[in-house]
Short mmCIF file of C-alpha atoms in Angstrom, two decimals:
data_model
loop_
_atom_site.label_atom_id
_atom_site.label_comp_id
_atom_site.label_asym_id
_atom_site.label_seq_id
_atom_site.Cartn_x
_atom_site.Cartn_y
_atom_site.Cartn_z
CA MET A 1 -18.50 -13.00 8.61
CA SER A 2 -20.39 -14.18 5.56
CA TRP A 3 -19.48 -13.92 1.89
CA ASP A 4 -22.90 -12.67 0.84
CA ARG A 5 -22.28 -9.50 2.90
CA LEU A 6 -18.50 -9.25 2.46
CA VAL A 7 -18.88 -8.85 -1.32
CA SER A 8 -20.81 -5.64 -1.90
CA ASP A 9 -20.85 -3.38 -4.95
CA LYS A 10 -22.35 -0.45 -3.04
CA ARG A 11 -20.29 2.67 -3.77
CA PHE A 12 -18.95 4.88 -1.00
CA GLY A 13 -20.52 8.33 -1.20
CA LEU A 14 -23.04 7.22 -3.81
CA GLU A 15 -25.15 4.95 -1.58
CA HIS A 16 -28.39 6.70 -2.51
CA TYR A 17 -27.69 6.19 -6.20
CA HIS A 18 -26.93 2.49 -5.91
CA ASP A 19 -28.28 0.81 -9.01
CA PRO A 20 -27.38 -2.84 -9.60
CA ARG A 21 -26.77 -2.90 -13.33
CA THR A 22 -25.58 -5.36 -15.87
CA GLY A 23 -23.06 -4.75 -18.60
CA ALA A 24 -19.69 -5.72 -19.92
CA ARG A 25 -17.95 -4.58 -16.73
CA SER A 26 -18.85 -5.27 -13.13
CA ASP A 27 -18.64 -2.49 -10.54
CA PHE A 28 -15.42 -4.07 -9.25
CA GLN A 29 -13.91 -3.96 -12.73
CA ARG A 30 -14.94 -0.31 -12.87
CA ASP A 31 -13.00 0.20 -9.61
CA PHE A 32 -9.91 -1.25 -11.28
CA ASP A 33 -10.29 0.90 -14.39
CA ARG A 34 -11.00 4.04 -12.35
CA LEU A 35 -7.75 3.55 -10.46
CA VAL A 36 -5.69 2.96 -13.62
CA PHE A 37 -6.90 6.22 -15.14
CA SER A 38 -6.41 8.29 -11.97
CA SER A 39 -3.70 10.89 -11.38
CA PRO A 40 -2.55 9.43 -8.01
CA PHE A 41 -1.97 6.08 -9.70
CA ARG A 42 0.02 7.62 -12.55
CA ARG A 43 2.20 9.47 -10.06
CA LEU A 44 3.37 6.13 -8.67
CA GLN A 45 5.68 5.85 -11.68
CA ASN A 46 7.93 8.45 -10.05
CA LYS A 47 7.84 7.08 -6.52
CA THR A 48 10.62 4.88 -5.17
CA GLN A 49 9.93 1.24 -4.41
CA VAL A 50 13.30 0.35 -2.85
CA PHE A 51 16.10 1.35 -5.19
CA PRO A 52 16.74 4.80 -6.69
CA LEU A 53 14.64 5.53 -9.76
CA PRO A 54 16.01 4.50 -13.16
CA GLY A 55 19.50 5.21 -14.31
CA SER A 56 20.87 2.92 -16.97
CA ILE A 57 19.12 -0.09 -15.37
CA PHE A 58 15.36 -0.02 -14.91
CA VAL A 59 14.17 -1.28 -11.52
CA HIS A 60 10.73 -1.39 -9.95
CA ASN A 61 8.93 1.77 -8.95
CA ARG A 62 5.62 1.98 -7.10
CA LEU A 63 3.66 1.83 -10.35
CA THR A 64 5.28 -1.30 -11.77
CA HIS A 65 5.14 -2.90 -8.33
CA SER A 66 1.41 -2.18 -8.00
CA LEU A 67 0.67 -3.55 -11.47
CA GLU A 68 2.56 -6.76 -10.72
CA VAL A 69 0.83 -7.12 -7.34
CA ALA A 70 -2.54 -6.73 -9.09
CA CYS A 71 -1.65 -9.53 -11.54
CA VAL A 72 -0.58 -11.86 -8.74
CA GLY A 73 -3.55 -10.85 -6.58
CA ARG A 74 -6.05 -11.59 -9.33
CA SER A 75 -4.50 -15.04 -9.92
CA LEU A 76 -4.44 -15.80 -6.20
CA ALA A 77 -8.05 -14.74 -5.67
CA THR A 78 -9.18 -16.74 -8.70
CA GLU A 79 -7.47 -19.83 -7.27
CA VAL A 80 -9.19 -19.21 -3.92
CA ALA A 81 -12.58 -18.83 -5.61
CA ILE A 82 -12.15 -22.21 -7.33
CA ARG A 83 -11.42 -23.87 -3.98
CA LEU A 84 -14.25 -22.12 -2.13
CA ARG A 85 -16.76 -23.01 -4.84
CA ARG A 86 -16.09 -26.68 -4.12
CA VAL A 87 -16.65 -26.13 -0.39
CA HIS A 88 -19.79 -24.02 -0.74
CA ALA A 89 -21.43 -25.70 -3.73
CA GLY A 90 -25.21 -25.23 -3.53
CA GLU A 91 -25.16 -22.04 -1.46
CA PRO A 92 -27.53 -19.40 -2.90
CA TRP A 93 -24.80 -16.73 -2.73
CA ILE A 94 -22.02 -18.76 -4.36
CA ASP A 95 -21.81 -16.56 -7.47
CA VAL A 96 -20.41 -13.67 -5.40
CA LEU A 97 -17.15 -15.64 -5.27
CA ASP A 98 -16.68 -14.93 -8.97
CA SER A 99 -16.08 -11.26 -8.09
CA ILE A 100 -13.25 -11.65 -5.61
CA GLY A 101 -10.56 -11.71 -8.33
CA ASP A 102 -11.65 -8.26 -9.53
CA ILE A 103 -11.93 -6.90 -5.99
CA VAL A 104 -8.47 -8.11 -5.01
CA ALA A 105 -6.92 -6.82 -8.25
CA ALA A 106 -8.39 -3.36 -7.59
CA GLY A 107 -7.26 -3.48 -3.97
CA CYS A 108 -3.74 -4.37 -5.10
CA LEU A 109 -3.66 -1.39 -7.45
CA ALA A 110 -4.75 0.91 -4.61
CA HIS A 111 -2.70 -0.47 -1.74
CA ASP A 112 0.26 1.93 -2.16
CA LEU A 113 -1.63 5.05 -3.29
CA GLY A 114 -1.16 6.73 0.09
CA ASN A 115 2.60 6.22 0.28
CA PRO A 116 4.65 9.45 0.25
CA PRO A 117 7.81 9.95 -1.85
CA PHE A 118 11.02 8.02 -1.14
CA GLY A 119 9.54 4.69 -0.13
CA HIS A 120 8.96 3.70 3.47
CA SER A 121 11.54 6.24 4.60
CA GLY A 122 9.01 8.90 3.56
CA GLU A 123 6.47 7.55 6.04
CA LYS A 124 9.11 7.51 8.75
CA ALA A 125 10.20 11.06 7.92
CA ILE A 126 6.64 12.34 8.39
CA SER A 127 6.04 10.57 11.69
CA THR A 128 9.42 11.52 13.16
CA TYR A 129 8.96 15.18 12.18
CA PHE A 130 6.21 15.23 14.79
CA SER A 131 7.64 12.79 17.34
CA GLU A 132 11.28 13.97 17.22
CA GLY A 133 11.49 17.14 15.12
CA GLU A 134 10.04 20.63 14.92
CA GLY A 135 6.50 19.24 14.97
CA ARG A 136 6.75 18.35 18.65
CA LYS A 137 5.48 21.84 19.51
CA PHE A 138 2.01 20.84 18.29
CA SER A 139 1.59 17.98 20.79
CA THR A 140 -0.33 20.13 23.31
CA LEU A 141 -2.46 21.80 20.63
CA LEU A 142 -4.02 18.62 19.23
CA SER A 143 -6.23 15.91 20.68
CA GLY A 144 -4.66 12.63 21.73
CA GLU A 145 -5.98 10.76 18.70
CA GLN A 146 -4.91 13.52 16.30
CA TRP A 147 -1.39 13.53 17.73
CA SER A 148 -1.27 9.73 17.53
CA ASP A 149 -2.23 9.91 13.83
CA LEU A 150 0.67 12.23 13.08
CA THR A 151 3.35 10.47 15.12
CA HIS A 152 2.40 7.12 13.54
CA PHE A 153 1.77 8.39 9.99
CA GLU A 154 1.02 5.35 7.85
CA GLY A 155 0.64 4.99 4.09
CA ASN A 156 -2.13 2.41 4.50
CA ALA A 157 -4.30 4.85 6.46
CA ASN A 158 -3.45 7.57 3.98
CA ALA A 159 -4.60 5.38 1.07
CA PHE A 160 -8.00 4.96 2.73
CA ARG A 161 -8.19 8.73 3.18
CA LEU A 162 -7.18 9.40 -0.42
CA LEU A 163 -9.90 7.08 -1.70
CA THR A 164 -12.72 8.29 0.57
CA HIS A 165 -12.07 11.94 1.49
CA GLN A 166 -13.95 14.70 -0.30
CA PHE A 167 -11.14 17.05 -1.26
CA LYS A 168 -12.03 20.66 -2.02
CA GLY A 169 -13.89 20.95 -5.32
CA ARG A 170 -14.11 17.17 -5.69
CA ARG A 171 -17.10 14.87 -5.47
CA ARG A 172 -18.52 13.40 -2.31
CA GLY A 173 -17.08 9.98 -1.50
CA GLY A 174 -13.65 10.59 -3.01
CA PHE A 175 -13.04 7.92 -5.64
CA ALA A 176 -16.52 6.50 -4.93
CA MET A 177 -15.09 2.98 -4.77
CA THR A 178 -17.15 -0.07 -3.83
CA TYR A 179 -17.25 -0.93 -0.14
CA SER A 180 -15.50 -4.27 -0.72
CA THR A 181 -12.57 -2.73 -2.60
CA LEU A 182 -12.11 -0.14 0.15
CA ALA A 183 -12.14 -2.81 2.87
CA SER A 184 -9.65 -4.97 0.95
CA ILE A 185 -6.84 -2.43 1.38
CA VAL A 186 -7.19 -1.86 5.13
CA LYS A 187 -4.46 -4.14 6.37
CA TYR A 188 -4.65 -2.83 9.94
CA PRO A 189 -8.36 -2.28 10.74
CA TYR A 190 -7.90 -0.22 13.87
CA GLU A 191 -7.15 3.35 14.92
CA SER A 192 -3.71 4.83 15.52
CA SER A 193 -3.82 4.56 19.32
CA LEU A 194 -3.56 0.78 18.78
CA ALA A 195 -0.62 1.07 16.38
CA GLY A 196 1.89 -0.29 18.89
CA ARG A 197 5.65 -0.35 18.36
CA HIS A 198 5.31 -1.16 14.65
CA GLY A 199 3.34 2.06 14.07
CA LYS A 200 0.74 0.40 11.83
CA PHE A 201 -2.95 1.35 11.70
CA GLY A 202 -5.72 1.60 9.13
CA PHE A 203 -7.44 4.99 9.24
CA PHE A 204 -6.96 8.50 10.61
CA CYS A 205 -9.46 9.84 13.13
CA SER A 206 -10.79 12.09 10.34
CA GLU A 207 -11.91 8.93 8.49
CA LYS A 208 -12.92 6.86 11.51
CA ALA A 209 -16.66 7.22 10.91
CA ASP A 210 -16.16 6.37 7.22
CA PHE A 211 -14.30 3.18 8.05
CA ILE A 212 -16.93 2.12 10.61
CA LYS A 213 -19.62 2.70 7.98
CA VAL A 214 -17.83 0.45 5.49
CA ALA A 215 -17.00 -2.24 8.06
CA ASP A 216 -20.52 -2.43 9.47
CA GLU A 217 -22.11 -2.58 6.03
CA LEU A 218 -19.89 -5.55 5.12
CA GLY A 219 -20.46 -7.36 8.40
CA MET A 220 -16.83 -7.14 9.51
CA LEU A 221 -16.47 -8.25 13.12
CA PRO A 222 -15.82 -5.55 15.76
CA VAL A 223 -13.24 -6.51 18.38
CA ASN A 224 -14.04 -5.42 21.93
CA ASP A 225 -11.53 -2.99 23.43
CA PRO A 226 -11.65 -2.14 27.15
CA ASP A 227 -10.90 1.52 26.36
CA GLY A 228 -13.53 1.77 23.64
CA ARG A 229 -11.02 2.12 20.82
CA ILE A 230 -12.03 1.00 17.34
CA ARG A 231 -10.74 -2.32 16.07
CA TYR A 232 -12.24 -4.83 13.62
CA ALA A 233 -11.23 -8.23 12.33
CA ARG A 234 -9.77 -7.96 8.84
CA HIS A 235 -11.92 -8.27 5.76
CA PRO A 236 -10.89 -11.73 4.41
CA LEU A 237 -9.71 -10.36 1.07
CA VAL A 238 -7.06 -8.30 2.86
CA TYR A 239 -5.12 -11.55 3.33
CA LEU A 240 -5.01 -12.01 -0.44
CA VAL A 241 -3.90 -8.43 -1.14
CA GLU A 242 -1.26 -8.78 1.58
CA ALA A 243 0.03 -12.09 0.22
CA ALA A 244 0.27 -10.76 -3.34
CA ASP A 245 2.19 -7.72 -2.08
CA ASP A 246 4.55 -9.82 0.04
CA ILE A 247 5.25 -12.28 -2.78
CA CYS A 248 6.02 -9.50 -5.23
CA TYR A 249 8.18 -7.22 -3.15
CA GLN A 250 10.27 -10.04 -1.71
CA ILE A 251 11.05 -11.79 -4.99
CA MET A 252 11.23 -8.66 -7.15
CA ASP A 253 13.55 -6.87 -4.72
CA ILE A 254 15.98 -9.76 -5.07
CA GLU A 255 15.63 -9.69 -8.87
CA ASP A 256 16.32 -5.94 -8.90
CA ALA A 257 19.30 -6.36 -6.56
CA HIS A 258 20.70 -8.95 -8.95
CA LYS A 259 20.31 -6.62 -11.92
CA LEU A 260 22.11 -3.89 -9.97
CA LYS A 261 24.86 -6.39 -9.02
CA ILE A 262 24.21 -6.00 -5.32
CA LEU A 263 23.64 -9.76 -5.30
CA SER A 264 25.59 -12.17 -7.49
CA THR A 265 24.11 -14.83 -9.75
CA GLU A 266 25.95 -17.47 -7.73
CA GLU A 267 24.17 -16.54 -4.50
CA VAL A 268 20.74 -15.80 -6.00
CA ILE A 269 20.18 -19.01 -7.97
CA PRO A 270 20.68 -21.43 -5.01
CA LEU A 271 18.58 -19.15 -2.82
CA LEU A 272 15.65 -19.19 -5.24
CA LEU A 273 15.98 -22.90 -6.02
CA SER A 274 15.45 -23.60 -2.32
CA TYR A 275 11.71 -22.98 -2.86
CA PHE A 276 11.47 -26.35 -4.63
CA ASP A 277 12.01 -30.00 -3.83
CA ARG A 278 14.91 -31.81 -5.48
CA ALA A 279 13.00 -33.08 -8.52
CA ARG A 280 11.43 -29.72 -9.32
CA ALA A 281 14.71 -27.87 -8.71
CA ASP A 282 16.54 -30.24 -11.09
CA HIS A 283 13.90 -29.66 -13.76
CA ILE A 284 14.18 -25.87 -13.41
CA THR A 285 17.98 -26.08 -13.53
CA ARG A 286 17.84 -28.01 -16.83
CA ILE A 287 15.56 -25.39 -18.35
CA MET A 288 17.82 -22.55 -17.17
CA ALA A 289 20.79 -24.25 -18.83
CA ALA A 290 19.20 -23.53 -22.22
CA VAL A 291 19.84 -19.76 -21.81
CA ASP A 292 23.08 -17.89 -21.14
CA ASP A 293 21.71 -14.56 -19.89
CA PRO A 294 21.82 -14.59 -16.05
CA ASN A 295 18.92 -12.11 -15.86
CA GLU A 296 16.76 -14.49 -17.91
CA LYS A 297 17.65 -17.35 -15.58
CA ILE A 298 16.55 -15.28 -12.57
CA ALA A 299 13.38 -14.16 -14.35
CA TYR A 300 12.41 -17.79 -15.01
CA LEU A 301 13.08 -18.69 -11.38
CA ARG A 302 11.01 -15.71 -10.24
CA SER A 303 8.02 -16.73 -12.35
CA SER A 304 8.24 -20.30 -11.07
CA ILE A 305 8.31 -19.12 -7.45
CA VAL A 306 5.37 -16.77 -7.92
CA GLY A 307 3.30 -19.60 -9.40
CA ALA A 308 4.22 -21.93 -6.54
CA LEU A 309 3.46 -19.36 -3.83
CA VAL A 310 0.11 -18.44 -5.40
CA GLY A 311 -0.96 -22.08 -5.20
CA ARG A 312 0.30 -22.54 -1.64
CA CYS A 313 -1.34 -19.33 -0.39
CA ALA A 314 -4.63 -20.28 -2.05
CA ASP A 315 -4.48 -23.63 -0.24
CA ALA A 316 -3.74 -21.87 3.07
CA PHE A 317 -6.72 -19.53 2.63
CA ALA A 318 -9.11 -22.39 1.83
CA ASP A 319 -7.75 -24.53 4.69
CA HIS A 320 -8.19 -21.71 7.21
CA GLU A 321 -11.38 -20.14 5.83
CA ASP A 322 -13.35 -20.75 9.02
CA GLU A 323 -10.72 -18.99 11.15
CA ILE A 324 -10.49 -16.10 8.68
CA LEU A 325 -14.26 -15.61 8.67
CA SER A 326 -14.47 -15.81 12.44
CA GLY A 327 -11.63 -13.32 12.94
CA THR A 328 -9.41 -15.81 14.79
CA PHE A 329 -6.79 -16.38 12.07
CA ARG A 330 -3.32 -15.23 13.12
CA GLY A 331 -0.38 -14.18 10.98
CA SER A 332 -0.28 -13.95 7.20
CA LEU A 333 -1.05 -16.62 4.61
CA LEU A 334 2.70 -17.00 4.00
CA ASP A 335 3.07 -18.05 7.64
CA HIS A 336 0.80 -21.03 6.91
CA ILE A 337 2.33 -22.50 3.75
CA PRO A 338 4.40 -25.73 3.79
CA ASP A 339 7.83 -25.66 5.42
CA ILE A 340 9.94 -25.78 2.25
CA GLU A 341 8.39 -22.63 0.73
CA ARG A 342 8.07 -20.85 4.07
CA ASP A 343 11.71 -21.47 4.99
CA ALA A 344 12.87 -20.31 1.55
CA TYR A 345 10.78 -17.14 1.85
CA ARG A 346 12.31 -16.40 5.25
CA ALA A 347 15.80 -16.97 3.86
CA CYS A 348 15.06 -14.41 1.12
CA GLU A 349 13.72 -12.02 3.73
CA ALA A 350 16.86 -12.38 5.87
CA LEU A 351 19.15 -11.81 2.88
CA SER A 352 17.15 -8.74 1.84
CA TRP A 353 17.59 -7.14 5.25
CA LYS A 354 21.27 -8.05 5.33
CA LYS A 355 22.33 -6.98 1.83
CA ILE A 356 19.56 -5.04 0.06
CA TYR A 357 17.82 -2.67 2.44
CA CYS A 358 21.14 -1.50 3.89
CA ALA A 359 22.83 -1.11 0.49
CA GLY A 360 24.53 2.23 -0.05
CA ASP A 361 22.14 3.58 -2.69
CA VAL A 362 19.10 2.57 -0.64
CA VAL A 363 20.40 4.25 2.53
CA GLU A 364 21.30 7.38 0.55
CA ILE A 365 17.72 7.61 -0.71
CA GLU A 366 16.44 7.27 2.86
CA LEU A 367 18.78 9.99 4.14
CA ALA A 368 17.97 12.37 1.30
CA GLY A 369 14.25 11.62 1.49
CA THR A 370 14.15 12.26 5.21
CA ARG A 371 15.89 15.62 4.79
CA ILE A 372 13.68 16.70 1.88
CA ILE A 373 10.35 15.69 3.43
CA SER A 374 11.19 17.14 6.86
CA PHE A 375 12.12 20.45 5.22
CA LEU A 376 8.95 20.57 3.10
CA ILE A 377 6.69 19.76 6.05
CA ASP A 378 8.36 22.46 8.13
CA GLU A 379 8.04 25.13 5.45
CA LEU A 380 4.43 24.28 4.57
CA VAL A 381 3.25 23.92 8.18
CA LYS A 382 4.74 27.33 8.99
CA ALA A 383 2.89 28.73 5.99
CA VAL A 384 -0.55 27.26 6.79
CA THR A 385 -0.29 28.33 10.45
CA ASN A 386 0.93 31.84 9.53
CA PRO A 387 -0.89 32.53 6.24
CA GLU A 388 -0.74 36.30 6.68
CA LEU A 389 3.03 36.41 6.11
CA ASN A 390 4.27 37.34 2.64
CA TYR A 391 6.44 34.22 2.28
CA SER A 392 3.46 32.08 3.32
CA ARG A 393 1.24 33.61 0.65
CA LEU A 394 3.86 32.97 -2.02
CA LEU A 395 4.42 29.36 -0.93
CA LEU A 396 0.74 28.52 -0.48
CA ALA A 397 0.01 29.80 -3.99
CA LYS A 398 1.89 26.72 -5.24
CA VAL A 399 -0.35 24.28 -3.34
CA PRO A 400 -3.05 22.63 -5.54
CA LEU A 401 -6.55 23.92 -4.86
CA GLN A 402 -7.98 20.59 -3.67
CA TYR A 403 -5.95 20.71 -0.44
CA GLU A 404 -7.75 22.56 2.35
CA ILE A 405 -4.90 24.75 3.58
CA ASP A 406 -7.45 27.14 5.12
CA ALA A 407 -9.14 24.39 7.15
CA PRO A 408 -10.79 25.68 10.36
CA THR A 409 -8.70 23.45 12.65
CA LEU A 410 -4.96 23.04 13.18
CA TYR A 411 -5.29 19.30 12.53
CA GLY A 412 -7.08 20.01 9.26
CA LYS A 413 -4.36 22.42 8.14
CA ILE A 414 -1.61 19.90 8.95
CA GLN A 415 -3.51 17.17 7.14
CA ALA A 416 -3.73 19.41 4.06
CA VAL A 417 0.08 19.75 4.14
CA LEU A 418 0.53 15.98 4.46
CA ASP A 419 -2.04 15.36 1.70
CA HIS A 420 0.02 17.59 -0.58
CA ILE A 421 3.41 16.12 0.33
CA SER A 422 2.33 12.48 0.26
CA GLY A 423 0.90 13.05 -3.23
CA MET A 424 4.24 14.31 -4.55
CA THR A 425 6.55 12.23 -6.68
CA ASP A 426 10.20 11.85 -5.68
CA VAL A 427 11.18 14.12 -8.58
CA TYR A 428 8.71 16.87 -7.68
CA ALA A 429 9.60 16.79 -3.97
CA LEU A 430 13.31 17.10 -4.83
CA ASP A 431 12.64 19.90 -7.31
CA LEU A 432 10.52 21.86 -4.80
CA TYR A 433 13.17 21.37 -2.12
CA ARG A 434 15.81 22.78 -4.44
CA ARG A 435 13.67 25.71 -5.50
CA LEU A 436 12.79 26.69 -1.95
CA ASN A 437 16.48 26.59 -1.09
CA GLY A 438 17.37 28.76 -4.09
CA MET A 439 19.26 25.92 -5.77
CA SER A 440 17.40 25.93 -9.12
CA LEU A 441 17.01 29.62 -9.84
CA LYS A 442 17.84 30.91 -13.31
CA ILE A 443 18.43 34.64 -13.29
CA ASN A 444 19.20 36.41 -16.55
CA ASN A 445 21.47 39.47 -16.47
#
């Protein structure tokens, strides 16, 4: 792959109107701004990251997480651009490297747009509704690739759909994002039949042609599959979006767990100091001694770790650029950083699985989210497949007009239901669940 093709400001759905223009903002900065001002982005403020949404202590939600990832992603990409400029000095296309910070920042903002309510448990609830629940009855009524999409429902693929699909009454090309920004969010550039046991893939069959169009325009490398299934090597900037996301969720989850007293100060400080050699750790410890607030100590450690990991990941990208461009790079950038930081990251990961992701409040959210989403899918799927019933008409009247509940195919109808549900906030999904169960009615005598 080559940088002069990988960085493209052509807009999806507006290809015939492409007009390279100058101004205060680049097209990639316009992508960023367009996302910030969008309704799906605003709704992230009421979507769970890991912990239940705010009580007396404010923890991360999908919105604050995405903003922080965008900040880290921009810094990381800027560091990479500095390194690559040294390597490619004199190349006629070298100025395109100046845009990768804006592309990655926009990709970071968009990377969670397709996630349903209640965190990753929401994704699991959707897929298991079809693989284990009432949705199993549709397996013989859909094509193999359609069924695979539903039983492996993935927020990453749904984000690509949200950004590119022409919803009813909306403009062609969805958000009309640049090709490079779209490619930067596709972490798994293959179809659902290749999802494997992890259930990860990058686009639904309804968007397969759209993804191929983007990938081929950018010169992304197709990977031969004996069964003719679609797979590409990742766009290089995906590694930067992924690294920024991984850095943020791992360190911020620990910071949130400390604020919620799931983890003690005594176990968090040594864990986070393990990212540094003895001299640097001693220096950080002396600075922390100047403040008494434990949360401030952890915040300082967090900022120090983020800065260190940004530098290490930028080095890893530059060191492995040839492999990344040839599609032979394996693993993530965090797998290729020096031992001290990599081992510390893995220790944080192990502690998170042991004490955070199985914490009582987190599990309760997963249980409640699974029940709520399964119920809503069941009710709405019954309605779109039996629209002539009175209850169906009443329920479907509450569905926003942009969702094609009257699609000509069963797959299209089910996708309209999932579009609606995945766009809900936690609060709205819970409220609708209660209303449909008669739990929020106010009847005056």
